[in-house]
Amino acid sequence: MDDYLTDEQTVFDVEDVNKIIKDTLETVIGENSYKHSRVNQWSTNVVEQCLLRLSKLGKPYKYIVNCFIMQKNGAGQQTATSCFWDNSSDGSCMVKWEKDSMYVQVSVFGLAI
Amino acid sequence: MEEYSSGDDGNFNSDEISILVKECIEGVIGGTDYNQNKINQWTASIVEHSLTHLVKLGRPFKYIVNCSVMQKSGAGLHTANSCYWDTTTDGSCTVRWENRTMYCVVSVFAVAM
């Protein structure tokens, strides 16, 4: 049993990450409406705070956090992602958040070290 | 000089990846206009072709390729990325492309195995 690794260490926990992203979005953007002058600051804060909280989980993972904010004005938009990694240990979590004036999408990718 | 390592094998070469991705984008949507019916297929093709070419390079990296296509209609769009990894070996590259009717942003993240 020397090789046994606990599940908590090497499995990407989608629920935990989901919760972290949602909390961060509520804290940074909350009930605000889309404002061009503040969007830059919001997207930066969202990715930085998510990353900080993810690193505090203390798991042996590298993380990539992506935040996408788009004003609602009828434009069409499509996103696609593809990954080349180890399916047993790596994972991702995507949170879509819709408000009256904007769409926000945050993706977190975790890759086991 | 024994510590000198060539840019090719252990490190992420941003310029080369940028050229590769631009060619993939041109190959899929070069010369087309934004089309709601085809956009799903286009974004999927861009990420798949890019990933296939990256894997063919045969380097010891895990990859994440993310593609966003947005119709040009005056809406504001903001994207931010933040990464928690080994800055000596890992890297990313973002390619922005546009034509008369749409914007395309492709991000490639490479994490050393």
Coordinates of N, CA and C in Angstrom, one line a residue:
Chain A
M1 N 0.8 -1.2 0.0 CA 0.0 0.0 0.0 C 0.9 1.3 0.0
D2 N 2.1 1.1 -0.3 CA 3.0 2.3 -0.3 C 2.6 3.3 -1.3
D3 N 2.1 2.8 -2.4 CA 1.8 3.7 -3.5 C 0.4 4.3 -3.4
Y4 N -0.3 4.0 -2.4 CA -1.7 4.5 -2.3 C -1.7 6.0 -2.0
L5 N -2.4 6.8 -2.8 CA -2.4 8.2 -2.6 C -3.9 8.5 -2.2
T6 N -4.1 9.3 -1.3 CA -5.5 9.6 -0.9 C -6.2 10.3 -2.0
D7 N -7.5 10.1 -2.1 CA -8.3 10.7 -3.2 C -8.3 12.2 -3.1
E8 N -8.2 12.7 -1.9 CA -8.3 14.2 -1.8 C -7.1 14.9 -2.4
Q9 N -6.0 14.2 -2.4 CA -4.8 14.8 -2.9 C -4.8 15.0 -4.4
T10 N -5.2 14.0 -5.1 CA -4.9 14.0 -6.6 C -6.1 14.0 -7.4
V11 N -7.3 14.3 -6.9 CA -8.5 14.4 -7.7 C -9.0 15.9 -7.7
F12 N -9.3 16.4 -8.9 CA -9.7 17.8 -9.0 C -11.2 17.8 -8.4
D13 N -11.3 18.6 -7.3 CA -12.6 18.7 -6.7 C -13.5 19.8 -7.3
V14 N -14.4 19.4 -8.2 CA -15.2 20.4 -8.9 C -16.1 21.2 -8.0
E15 N -16.7 20.5 -7.0 CA -17.6 21.3 -6.1 C -16.9 22.4 -5.3
D16 N -15.8 22.0 -4.8 CA -15.0 23.1 -4.0 C -14.7 24.3 -4.9
V17 N -14.2 24.0 -6.1 CA -13.8 25.0 -7.0 C -15.0 25.8 -7.5
N18 N -16.1 25.2 -7.7 CA -17.3 25.8 -8.1 C -17.7 26.9 -7.0
K19 N -17.7 26.4 -5.8 CA -18.0 27.3 -4.7 C -17.1 28.5 -4.6
I20 N -15.8 28.2 -4.8 CA -14.8 29.3 -4.7 C -15.1 30.4 -5.8
I21 N -15.4 29.9 -7.0 CA -15.7 30.8 -8.1 C -16.9 31.7 -7.8
K22 N -18.0 31.0 -7.4 CA -19.2 31.7 -7.1 C -19.1 32.7 -6.0
D23 N -18.4 32.4 -5.0 CA -18.2 33.3 -3.9 C -17.4 34.5 -4.3
T24 N -16.3 34.3 -5.1 CA -15.5 35.3 -5.6 C -16.3 36.3 -6.5
L25 N -17.2 35.7 -7.4 CA -18.0 36.6 -8.3 C -18.9 37.5 -7.5
E26 N -19.5 36.9 -6.4 CA -20.5 37.6 -5.6 C -19.7 38.8 -4.9
T27 N -18.5 38.5 -4.4 CA -17.8 39.5 -3.7 C -17.3 40.6 -4.6
V28 N -16.7 40.2 -5.8 CA -16.1 41.3 -6.6 C -17.1 42.1 -7.4
I29 N -18.1 41.3 -8.1 CA -19.0 42.0 -8.9 C -20.3 42.3 -8.2
G30 N -20.8 41.3 -7.5 CA -22.1 41.4 -6.8 C -23.2 41.9 -7.6
E31 N -23.9 43.0 -7.2 CA -25.1 43.5 -7.9 C -24.7 44.6 -8.9
N32 N -23.5 44.8 -9.2 CA -23.1 45.9 -10.1 C -23.6 45.7 -11.5
S33 N -23.8 46.8 -12.3 CA -24.1 46.7 -13.7 C -22.9 46.9 -14.5
Y34 N -22.9 46.4 -15.8 CA -21.7 46.6 -16.6 C -21.3 48.0 -16.7
K35 N -20.0 48.2 -16.4 CA -19.5 49.6 -16.5 C -18.1 49.5 -17.2
H36 N -17.9 50.1 -18.3 CA -16.7 50.0 -19.0 C -15.5 50.3 -18.2
S37 N -15.6 51.4 -17.4 CA -14.4 51.8 -16.6 C -14.1 50.9 -15.5
R38 N -15.0 50.0 -15.1 CA -14.6 49.1 -14.0 C -14.4 47.7 -14.4
V39 N -14.7 47.3 -15.6 CA -14.7 45.9 -16.0 C -13.2 45.4 -15.9
N40 N -12.3 46.2 -16.3 CA -10.9 45.8 -16.2 C -10.5 45.3 -14.8
Q41 N -10.9 46.2 -13.9 CA -10.6 45.9 -12.5 C -11.3 44.7 -12.0
W42 N -12.6 44.5 -12.4 CA -13.3 43.3 -12.0 C -12.7 42.0 -12.4
S43 N -12.4 42.0 -13.7 CA -11.9 40.7 -14.3 C -10.5 40.4 -13.6
T44 N -9.7 41.4 -13.4 CA -8.4 41.2 -12.7 C -8.6 40.7 -11.3
N45 N -9.5 41.3 -10.6 CA -9.8 40.9 -9.2 C -10.3 39.5 -9.1
V46 N -11.2 39.2 -10.0 CA -11.8 37.9 -10.0 C -10.8 36.8 -10.2
V47 N -9.9 37.0 -11.2 CA -8.9 35.9 -11.4 C -7.9 35.8 -10.3
E48 N -7.5 37.0 -9.8 CA -6.5 37.0 -8.7 C -7.1 36.3 -7.4
Q49 N -8.3 36.7 -7.1 CA -8.8 36.2 -5.8 C -9.1 34.7 -5.9
C50 N -9.6 34.3 -7.1 CA -9.9 32.8 -7.3 C -8.6 32.1 -7.1
L51 N -7.5 32.6 -7.8 CA -6.2 31.9 -7.7 C -5.7 31.8 -6.3
L52 N -5.9 32.9 -5.6 CA -5.4 32.9 -4.2 C -6.1 31.8 -3.4
R53 N -7.4 31.8 -3.5 CA -8.2 30.8 -2.7 C -7.9 29.4 -3.2
L54 N -7.6 29.2 -4.5 CA -7.3 27.9 -5.0 C -5.9 27.4 -4.4
S55 N -5.0 28.3 -4.4 CA -3.6 27.9 -3.9 C -3.7 27.6 -2.5
K56 N -4.6 28.2 -1.7 CA -4.8 27.9 -0.3 C -5.3 26.6 0.0
L57 N -5.9 25.9 -1.0 CA -6.4 24.6 -0.8 C -5.3 23.6 -0.6
G58 N -4.1 24.0 -1.0 CA -2.9 23.3 -0.7 C -2.7 21.9 -1.4
K59 N -3.4 21.9 -2.6 CA -3.3 20.6 -3.4 C -2.1 20.7 -4.3
P60 N -1.6 19.5 -4.8 CA -0.5 19.5 -5.7 C -0.9 19.8 -7.1
Y61 N -1.4 21.0 -7.4 CA -2.0 21.3 -8.7 C -1.4 22.6 -9.2
K62 N -1.3 22.7 -10.5 CA -1.1 24.0 -11.1 C -2.4 24.5 -11.6
Y63 N -2.7 25.8 -11.6 CA -4.0 26.3 -11.9 C -4.0 27.3 -13.0
I64 N -5.0 27.3 -13.9 CA -5.2 28.4 -14.8 C -6.6 28.9 -14.6
V65 N -6.8 30.2 -14.4 CA -8.1 30.8 -14.2 C -8.4 31.8 -15.3
N66 N -9.5 31.7 -16.0 CA -9.9 32.5 -17.1 C -11.2 33.2 -16.8
C67 N -11.3 34.5 -16.9 CA -12.5 35.2 -16.7 C -12.9 36.0 -17.9
F68 N -14.2 35.9 -18.3 CA -14.7 36.5 -19.5 C -15.9 37.3 -19.2
I69 N -15.9 38.6 -19.5 CA -17.1 39.4 -19.2 C -17.5 40.1 -20.4
M70 N -18.8 39.9 -20.8 CA -19.3 40.5 -22.0 C -20.6 41.3 -21.7
Q71 N -20.7 42.5 -22.3 CA -21.9 43.3 -22.1 C -23.0 42.7 -22.9
K72 N -24.2 42.8 -22.4 CA -25.4 42.3 -23.1 C -25.9 43.3 -24.1
N73 N -25.6 43.0 -25.4 CA -26.2 44.0 -26.3 C -26.6 43.2 -27.6
G74 N -26.9 42.0 -27.5 CA -27.4 41.3 -28.7 C -26.3 40.6 -29.5
A75 N -25.0 40.8 -29.2 CA -24.0 40.2 -30.0 C -24.0 38.7 -29.8
G76 N -23.7 37.9 -30.8 CA -23.5 36.5 -30.6 C -22.1 36.2 -30.2
Q77 N -22.0 35.1 -29.4 CA -20.6 34.8 -28.9 C -20.6 33.3 -28.6
Q78 N -19.4 32.7 -28.9 CA -19.3 31.3 -28.7 C -17.9 31.0 -28.2
T79 N -17.7 30.1 -27.2 CA -16.4 29.7 -26.7 C -16.3 28.2 -26.8
A80 N -15.1 27.8 -27.1 CA -14.8 26.3 -27.1 C -13.4 26.1 -26.4
T81 N -13.3 25.0 -25.7 CA -12.0 24.7 -25.1 C -11.7 23.3 -25.3
S82 N -10.4 23.0 -25.6 CA -10.0 21.6 -25.6 C -8.7 21.4 -24.9
C83 N -8.6 20.2 -24.2 CA -7.4 20.0 -23.3 C -6.7 18.7 -23.6
F84 N -5.4 18.7 -23.5 CA -4.6 17.5 -23.7 C -3.9 17.3 -22.3
W85 N -4.5 16.4 -21.5 CA -3.9 16.2 -20.2 C -4.2 14.8 -19.7
D86 N -4.1 14.6 -18.4 CA -4.3 13.3 -17.8 C -5.7 13.3 -17.2
N87 N -6.6 12.6 -17.8 CA -8.0 12.5 -17.4 C -8.2 12.1 -16.0
S88 N -7.3 11.3 -15.5 CA -7.6 10.7 -14.1 C -7.3 11.7 -13.0
S89 N -6.4 12.7 -13.3 CA -6.1 13.6 -12.2 C -6.4 15.1 -12.5
D90 N -6.5 15.4 -13.8 CA -6.7 16.8 -14.1 C -8.2 17.1 -14.3
G91 N -8.6 18.4 -14.2 CA -10.0 18.7 -14.4 C -10.3 20.1 -14.6
S92 N -11.5 20.5 -14.9 CA -11.9 21.9 -15.1 C -13.2 22.1 -14.5
C93 N -13.5 23.4 -14.3 CA -14.8 23.8 -13.7 C -15.2 25.1 -14.4
M94 N -16.4 25.2 -14.9 CA -16.8 26.4 -15.6 C -18.1 26.9 -14.9
V95 N -18.1 28.2 -14.6 CA -19.2 28.8 -14.0 C -19.7 29.9 -14.9
K96 N -21.0 29.9 -15.3 CA -21.6 30.9 -16.1 C -22.6 31.7 -15.2
W97 N -22.4 33.0 -15.3 CA -23.2 33.9 -14.4 C -23.8 34.9 -15.3
E98 N -25.2 35.1 -15.2 CA -25.8 36.0 -16.1 C -26.5 37.1 -15.2
K99 N -26.2 38.4 -15.6 CA -26.9 39.5 -14.9 C -27.7 40.2 -15.9
D100 N -28.4 41.3 -15.5 CA -29.2 42.1 -16.4 C -28.4 42.7 -17.5
S101 N -27.2 43.1 -17.2 CA -26.4 43.9 -18.2 C -25.2 43.2 -18.7
M102 N -24.9 42.0 -18.2 CA -23.7 41.4 -18.7 C -23.7 39.9 -18.5
Y103 N -22.8 39.2 -19.2 CA -22.6 37.8 -19.1 C -21.2 37.6 -18.5
V104 N -21.0 36.8 -17.5 CA -19.7 36.5 -16.9 C -19.5 35.0 -17.0
Q105 N -18.3 34.6 -17.4 CA -18.0 33.2 -17.4 C -16.6 33.0 -16.8
V106 N -16.4 32.2 -15.9 CA -15.1 31.9 -15.3 C -14.8 30.4 -15.4
S107 N -13.6 30.1 -16.0 CA -13.2 28.7 -16.1 C -11.9 28.5 -15.3
V108 N -11.9 27.4 -14.6 CA -10.7 27.1 -13.8 C -10.2 25.7 -14.3
F109 N -8.9 25.6 -14.7 CA -8.3 24.4 -15.1 C -7.3 24.0 -14.0
G110 N -7.4 22.7 -13.6 CA -6.4 22.3 -12.6 C -5.6 21.1 -13.2
L111 N -4.3 21.2 -13.1 CA -3.4 20.2 -13.7 C -2.5 19.6 -12.6
A112 N -2.6 18.3 -12.4 CA -1.8 17.7 -11.3 C -0.3 17.8 -11.6
I113 N 0.4 18.1 -10.5 CA 1.9 18.2 -10.7 C 2.5 16.8 -10.7
Chain B
M1 N 28.6 27.1 -19.0 CA 27.6 27.1 -20.0 C 26.8 25.8 -20.0
E2 N 27.1 25.0 -19.0 CA 26.4 23.7 -19.0 C 24.9 23.8 -18.7
E3 N 24.6 25.0 -18.0 CA 23.1 25.1 -17.6 C 22.3 25.6 -18.7
Y4 N 22.9 26.1 -19.8 CA 22.1 26.6 -20.9 C 21.2 25.6 -21.6
S5 N 19.9 25.8 -21.6 CA 19.1 24.9 -22.3 C 18.5 25.5 -23.5
S6 N 18.3 24.8 -24.6 CA 17.8 25.4 -25.8 C 16.3 25.7 -25.6
G7 N 15.8 26.7 -26.3 CA 14.4 27.1 -26.2 C 13.5 26.0 -26.6
D8 N 14.0 25.0 -27.3 CA 13.0 24.1 -28.0 C 12.3 23.1 -27.0
D9 N 13.1 22.3 -26.3 CA 12.5 21.2 -25.6 C 11.8 21.5 -24.3
G10 N 12.6 22.1 -23.4 CA 12.0 22.2 -22.0 C 11.1 23.5 -21.9
N11 N 11.3 24.5 -22.7 CA 10.6 25.7 -22.5 C 9.5 26.0 -23.5
F12 N 8.6 26.8 -23.2 CA 7.5 27.1 -24.0 C 7.9 28.2 -25.0
N13 N 7.7 27.9 -26.3 CA 8.1 28.9 -27.3 C 6.9 29.6 -27.9
S14 N 6.7 30.8 -27.3 CA 5.5 31.6 -27.6 C 5.3 32.0 -29.1
D15 N 6.4 32.4 -29.7 CA 6.3 32.9 -31.1 C 5.9 31.8 -32.1
E16 N 6.5 30.6 -31.8 CA 6.1 29.5 -32.7 C 4.7 29.1 -32.6
I17 N 4.2 29.1 -31.3 CA 2.8 28.7 -31.1 C 1.9 29.7 -31.7
S18 N 2.2 31.0 -31.6 CA 1.4 32.1 -32.1 C 1.2 31.9 -33.6
I19 N 2.3 31.6 -34.3 CA 2.2 31.4 -35.8 C 1.3 30.2 -36.1
L20 N 1.5 29.1 -35.3 CA 0.7 27.9 -35.5 C -0.8 28.2 -35.4
V21 N -1.1 28.9 -34.3 CA -2.5 29.2 -34.0 C -3.1 30.1 -35.0
K22 N -2.4 31.1 -35.5 CA -2.9 32.0 -36.5 C -3.3 31.2 -37.8
E23 N -2.4 30.3 -38.1 CA -2.7 29.5 -39.3 C -4.0 28.7 -39.1
C24 N -4.2 28.1 -38.0 CA -5.4 27.3 -37.7 C -6.6 28.2 -37.8
I25 N -6.5 29.4 -37.3 CA -7.7 30.3 -37.3 C -8.0 30.7 -38.8
E26 N -7.0 31.1 -39.5 CA -7.1 31.5 -40.9 C -7.7 30.3 -41.7
G27 N -7.3 29.1 -41.4 CA -7.7 28.0 -42.1 C -9.2 27.7 -41.9
V28 N -9.7 28.0 -40.7 CA -11.1 27.7 -40.4 C -12.1 28.9 -40.7
I29 N -11.7 30.1 -40.2 CA -12.7 31.2 -40.5 C -12.1 32.3 -41.3
G30 N -11.0 32.2 -41.9 CA -10.4 33.2 -42.8 C -11.4 33.4 -44.0
G31 N -11.8 34.6 -44.3 CA -12.6 34.9 -45.4 C -14.1 34.6 -45.2
T32 N -14.5 34.3 -44.0 CA -16.0 34.1 -43.7 C -16.5 35.2 -42.9
D33 N -17.9 35.3 -42.9 CA -18.5 36.3 -42.1 C -19.2 35.6 -40.9
Y34 N -19.5 36.3 -39.8 CA -20.1 35.7 -38.7 C -21.4 35.0 -39.1
N35 N -21.5 33.8 -38.7 CA -22.7 33.0 -39.1 C -23.2 32.2 -37.8
Q36 N -24.3 32.6 -37.3 CA -24.8 31.9 -36.1 C -24.9 30.4 -36.2
N37 N -25.2 29.9 -37.4 CA -25.4 28.5 -37.6 C -24.1 27.7 -37.6
K38 N -23.0 28.4 -38.0 CA -21.8 27.7 -38.1 C -20.8 27.9 -37.0
I39 N -21.1 28.9 -36.2 CA -20.1 29.3 -35.2 C -19.7 28.2 -34.2
N40 N -20.6 27.3 -33.9 CA -20.3 26.2 -33.0 C -19.3 25.3 -33.6
Q41 N -19.5 25.0 -34.8 CA -18.6 24.1 -35.6 C -17.2 24.8 -35.8
W42 N -17.2 26.1 -36.0 CA -15.9 26.8 -36.2 C -15.1 26.8 -35.0
T43 N -15.7 27.1 -33.8 CA -14.9 27.2 -32.6 C -14.3 25.8 -32.3
A44 N -15.2 24.8 -32.4 CA -14.7 23.4 -32.2 C -13.6 23.1 -33.1
S45 N -13.7 23.4 -34.4 CA -12.6 23.1 -35.3 C -11.3 23.8 -34.9
I46 N -11.4 25.1 -34.6 CA -10.2 25.8 -34.2 C -9.5 25.2 -33.1
V47 N -10.2 24.9 -32.0 CA -9.5 24.3 -30.8 C -9.0 22.9 -31.2
E48 N -9.7 22.1 -31.9 CA -9.2 20.8 -32.2 C -8.0 20.8 -33.1
H49 N -8.0 21.6 -34.2 CA -6.9 21.7 -35.1 C -5.6 22.2 -34.3
S50 N -5.8 23.2 -33.5 CA -4.7 23.8 -32.8 C -4.1 22.8 -31.9
L51 N -5.0 22.0 -31.1 CA -4.5 21.0 -30.2 C -3.7 19.9 -30.9
T52 N -4.3 19.5 -32.1 CA -3.6 18.4 -32.9 C -2.2 18.9 -33.3
H53 N -2.1 20.1 -33.8 CA -0.8 20.6 -34.2 C 0.2 20.7 -33.0
L54 N -0.4 21.1 -31.9 CA 0.5 21.3 -30.7 C 1.0 19.9 -30.2
V55 N 0.1 18.9 -30.2 CA 0.5 17.6 -29.8 C 1.6 17.0 -30.7
K56 N 1.4 17.3 -32.0 CA 2.4 16.8 -33.0 C 3.8 17.3 -32.8
L57 N 3.9 18.5 -32.1 CA 5.2 19.0 -31.9 C 6.0 18.0 -31.0
G58 N 5.3 17.2 -30.3 CA 6.0 16.1 -29.5 C 6.7 16.6 -28.3
R59 N 6.3 17.7 -27.7 CA 7.0 18.2 -26.5 C 6.3 17.7 -25.2
P60 N 7.1 17.7 -24.1 CA 6.5 17.2 -22.9 C 5.6 18.1 -22.2
F61 N 4.5 18.5 -22.8 CA 3.6 19.5 -22.2 C 2.2 19.0 -22.2
K62 N 1.4 19.4 -21.2 CA 0.0 19.3 -21.2 C -0.5 20.6 -21.8
Y63 N -1.6 20.6 -22.6 CA -2.1 21.8 -23.2 C -3.5 22.1 -22.9
I64 N -3.9 23.4 -22.9 CA -5.3 23.8 -22.8 C -5.4 24.9 -23.9
V65 N -6.4 24.7 -24.8 CA -6.6 25.7 -25.8 C -8.0 26.2 -25.7
N66 N -8.1 27.5 -25.6 CA -9.4 28.1 -25.4 C -9.7 29.1 -26.5
C67 N -10.9 29.0 -27.2 CA -11.2 29.9 -28.3 C -12.5 30.6 -28.1
S68 N -12.5 31.9 -28.2 CA -13.8 32.7 -28.1 C -14.0 33.5 -29.4
V69 N -15.2 33.4 -30.0 CA -15.5 34.1 -31.2 C -16.7 35.0 -30.9
M70 N -16.6 36.3 -31.2 CA -17.6 37.2 -30.9 C -18.0 38.1 -32.0
Q71 N -19.3 38.2 -32.2 CA -19.8 39.0 -33.3 C -19.5 40.5 -33.1
K72 N -19.1 41.2 -34.1 CA -18.9 42.7 -33.9 C -20.2 43.4 -33.9
S73 N -20.5 43.9 -32.7 CA -21.8 44.7 -32.7 C -21.7 45.8 -31.6
G74 N -20.5 46.1 -31.3 CA -20.4 47.3 -30.3 C -20.4 46.9 -28.9
A75 N -20.7 45.6 -28.5 CA -20.7 45.2 -27.1 C -19.2 45.2 -26.6
G76 N -19.1 45.5 -25.3 CA -17.8 45.5 -24.7 C -17.5 44.1 -24.3
L77 N -16.2 43.7 -24.4 CA -15.8 42.4 -24.0 C -14.5 42.5 -23.2
H78 N -14.4 41.8 -22.1 CA -13.1 41.8 -21.3 C -12.8 40.4 -21.0
T79 N -11.5 40.0 -21.1 CA -11.0 38.7 -20.7 C -9.8 38.8 -19.8
A80 N -9.7 38.0 -18.8 CA -8.5 38.1 -18.0 C -8.1 36.6 -17.7
N81 N -6.8 36.4 -17.6 CA -6.3 35.0 -17.3 C -5.3 35.1 -16.2
S82 N -5.2 34.2 -15.2 CA -4.2 34.2 -14.3 C -3.8 32.8 -14.0
C83 N -2.5 32.5 -13.8 CA -2.0 31.2 -13.8 C -1.0 31.0 -12.6
Y84 N -1.2 29.8 -12.0 CA -0.4 29.4 -10.8 C 0.4 28.2 -11.2
W85 N 1.7 28.4 -11.6 CA 2.4 27.3 -12.2 C 3.9 27.6 -12.1
D86 N 4.7 26.8 -12.8 CA 6.2 27.0 -12.7 C 6.6 27.9 -13.8
T87 N 7.0 29.1 -13.5 CA 7.2 30.1 -14.5 C 8.5 29.8 -15.4
T88 N 9.3 28.9 -14.9 CA 10.5 28.6 -15.7 C 10.2 27.7 -16.9
T89 N 9.2 26.9 -16.7 CA 8.9 25.9 -17.8 C 7.6 26.0 -18.5
D90 N 6.6 26.6 -17.8 CA 5.2 26.7 -18.3 C 5.0 28.1 -19.0
G91 N 4.1 28.2 -19.9 CA 3.8 29.4 -20.6 C 2.5 29.5 -21.3
S92 N 2.2 30.7 -21.7 CA 0.9 30.8 -22.4 C 1.1 31.8 -23.6
C93 N 0.1 31.7 -24.5 CA 0.2 32.6 -25.7 C -1.2 32.9 -26.1
T94 N -1.5 34.2 -26.3 CA -2.9 34.6 -26.7 C -2.8 35.2 -28.1
V95 N -3.7 34.8 -29.0 CA -3.7 35.3 -30.3 C -5.0 36.0 -30.6
R96 N -5.0 37.3 -31.0 CA -6.2 38.0 -31.3 C -6.3 38.2 -32.8
W97 N -7.5 37.8 -33.3 CA -7.7 37.9 -34.8 C -9.0 38.6 -35.0
E98 N -9.1 39.4 -36.1 CA -10.4 40.0 -36.4 C -10.6 40.1 -37.9
N99 N -11.9 40.1 -38.2 CA -12.2 40.5 -39.6 C -13.3 41.5 -39.5
R100 N -14.0 41.7 -40.6 CA -15.0 42.7 -40.7 C -16.2 42.5 -39.7
T101 N -16.5 41.2 -39.5 CA -17.8 40.9 -38.7 C -17.5 40.2 -37.4
M102 N -16.3 39.8 -37.1 CA -16.1 39.1 -35.8 C -14.7 39.2 -35.3
Y103 N -14.6 39.0 -33.9 CA -13.3 39.0 -33.2 C -13.1 37.5 -32.8
C104 N -11.9 37.1 -32.9 CA -11.6 35.7 -32.4 C -10.3 35.8 -31.5
V105 N -10.5 35.3 -30.3 CA -9.4 35.3 -29.3 C -9.1 33.8 -29.0
V106 N -7.8 33.4 -29.2 CA -7.4 32.0 -28.9 C -6.3 32.1 -27.8
S107 N -6.5 31.4 -26.7 CA -5.4 31.3 -25.7 C -4.9 29.9 -25.6
V108 N -3.6 29.7 -25.6 CA -3.0 28.4 -25.4 C -2.2 28.4 -24.1
F109 N -2.4 27.5 -23.3 CA -1.6 27.3 -22.0 C -0.9 26.0 -22.1
A110 N 0.4 26.1 -21.8 CA 1.2 24.8 -21.9 C 1.9 24.6 -20.5
V111 N 1.6 23.5 -19.9 CA 2.1 23.1 -18.6 C 3.0 22.0 -18.7
A112 N 4.3 22.1 -18.2 CA 5.3 21.0 -18.4 C 4.9 19.8 -17.6
M113 N 5.1 18.7 -18.1 CA 4.8 17.4 -17.4 C 5.9 17.0 -16.5

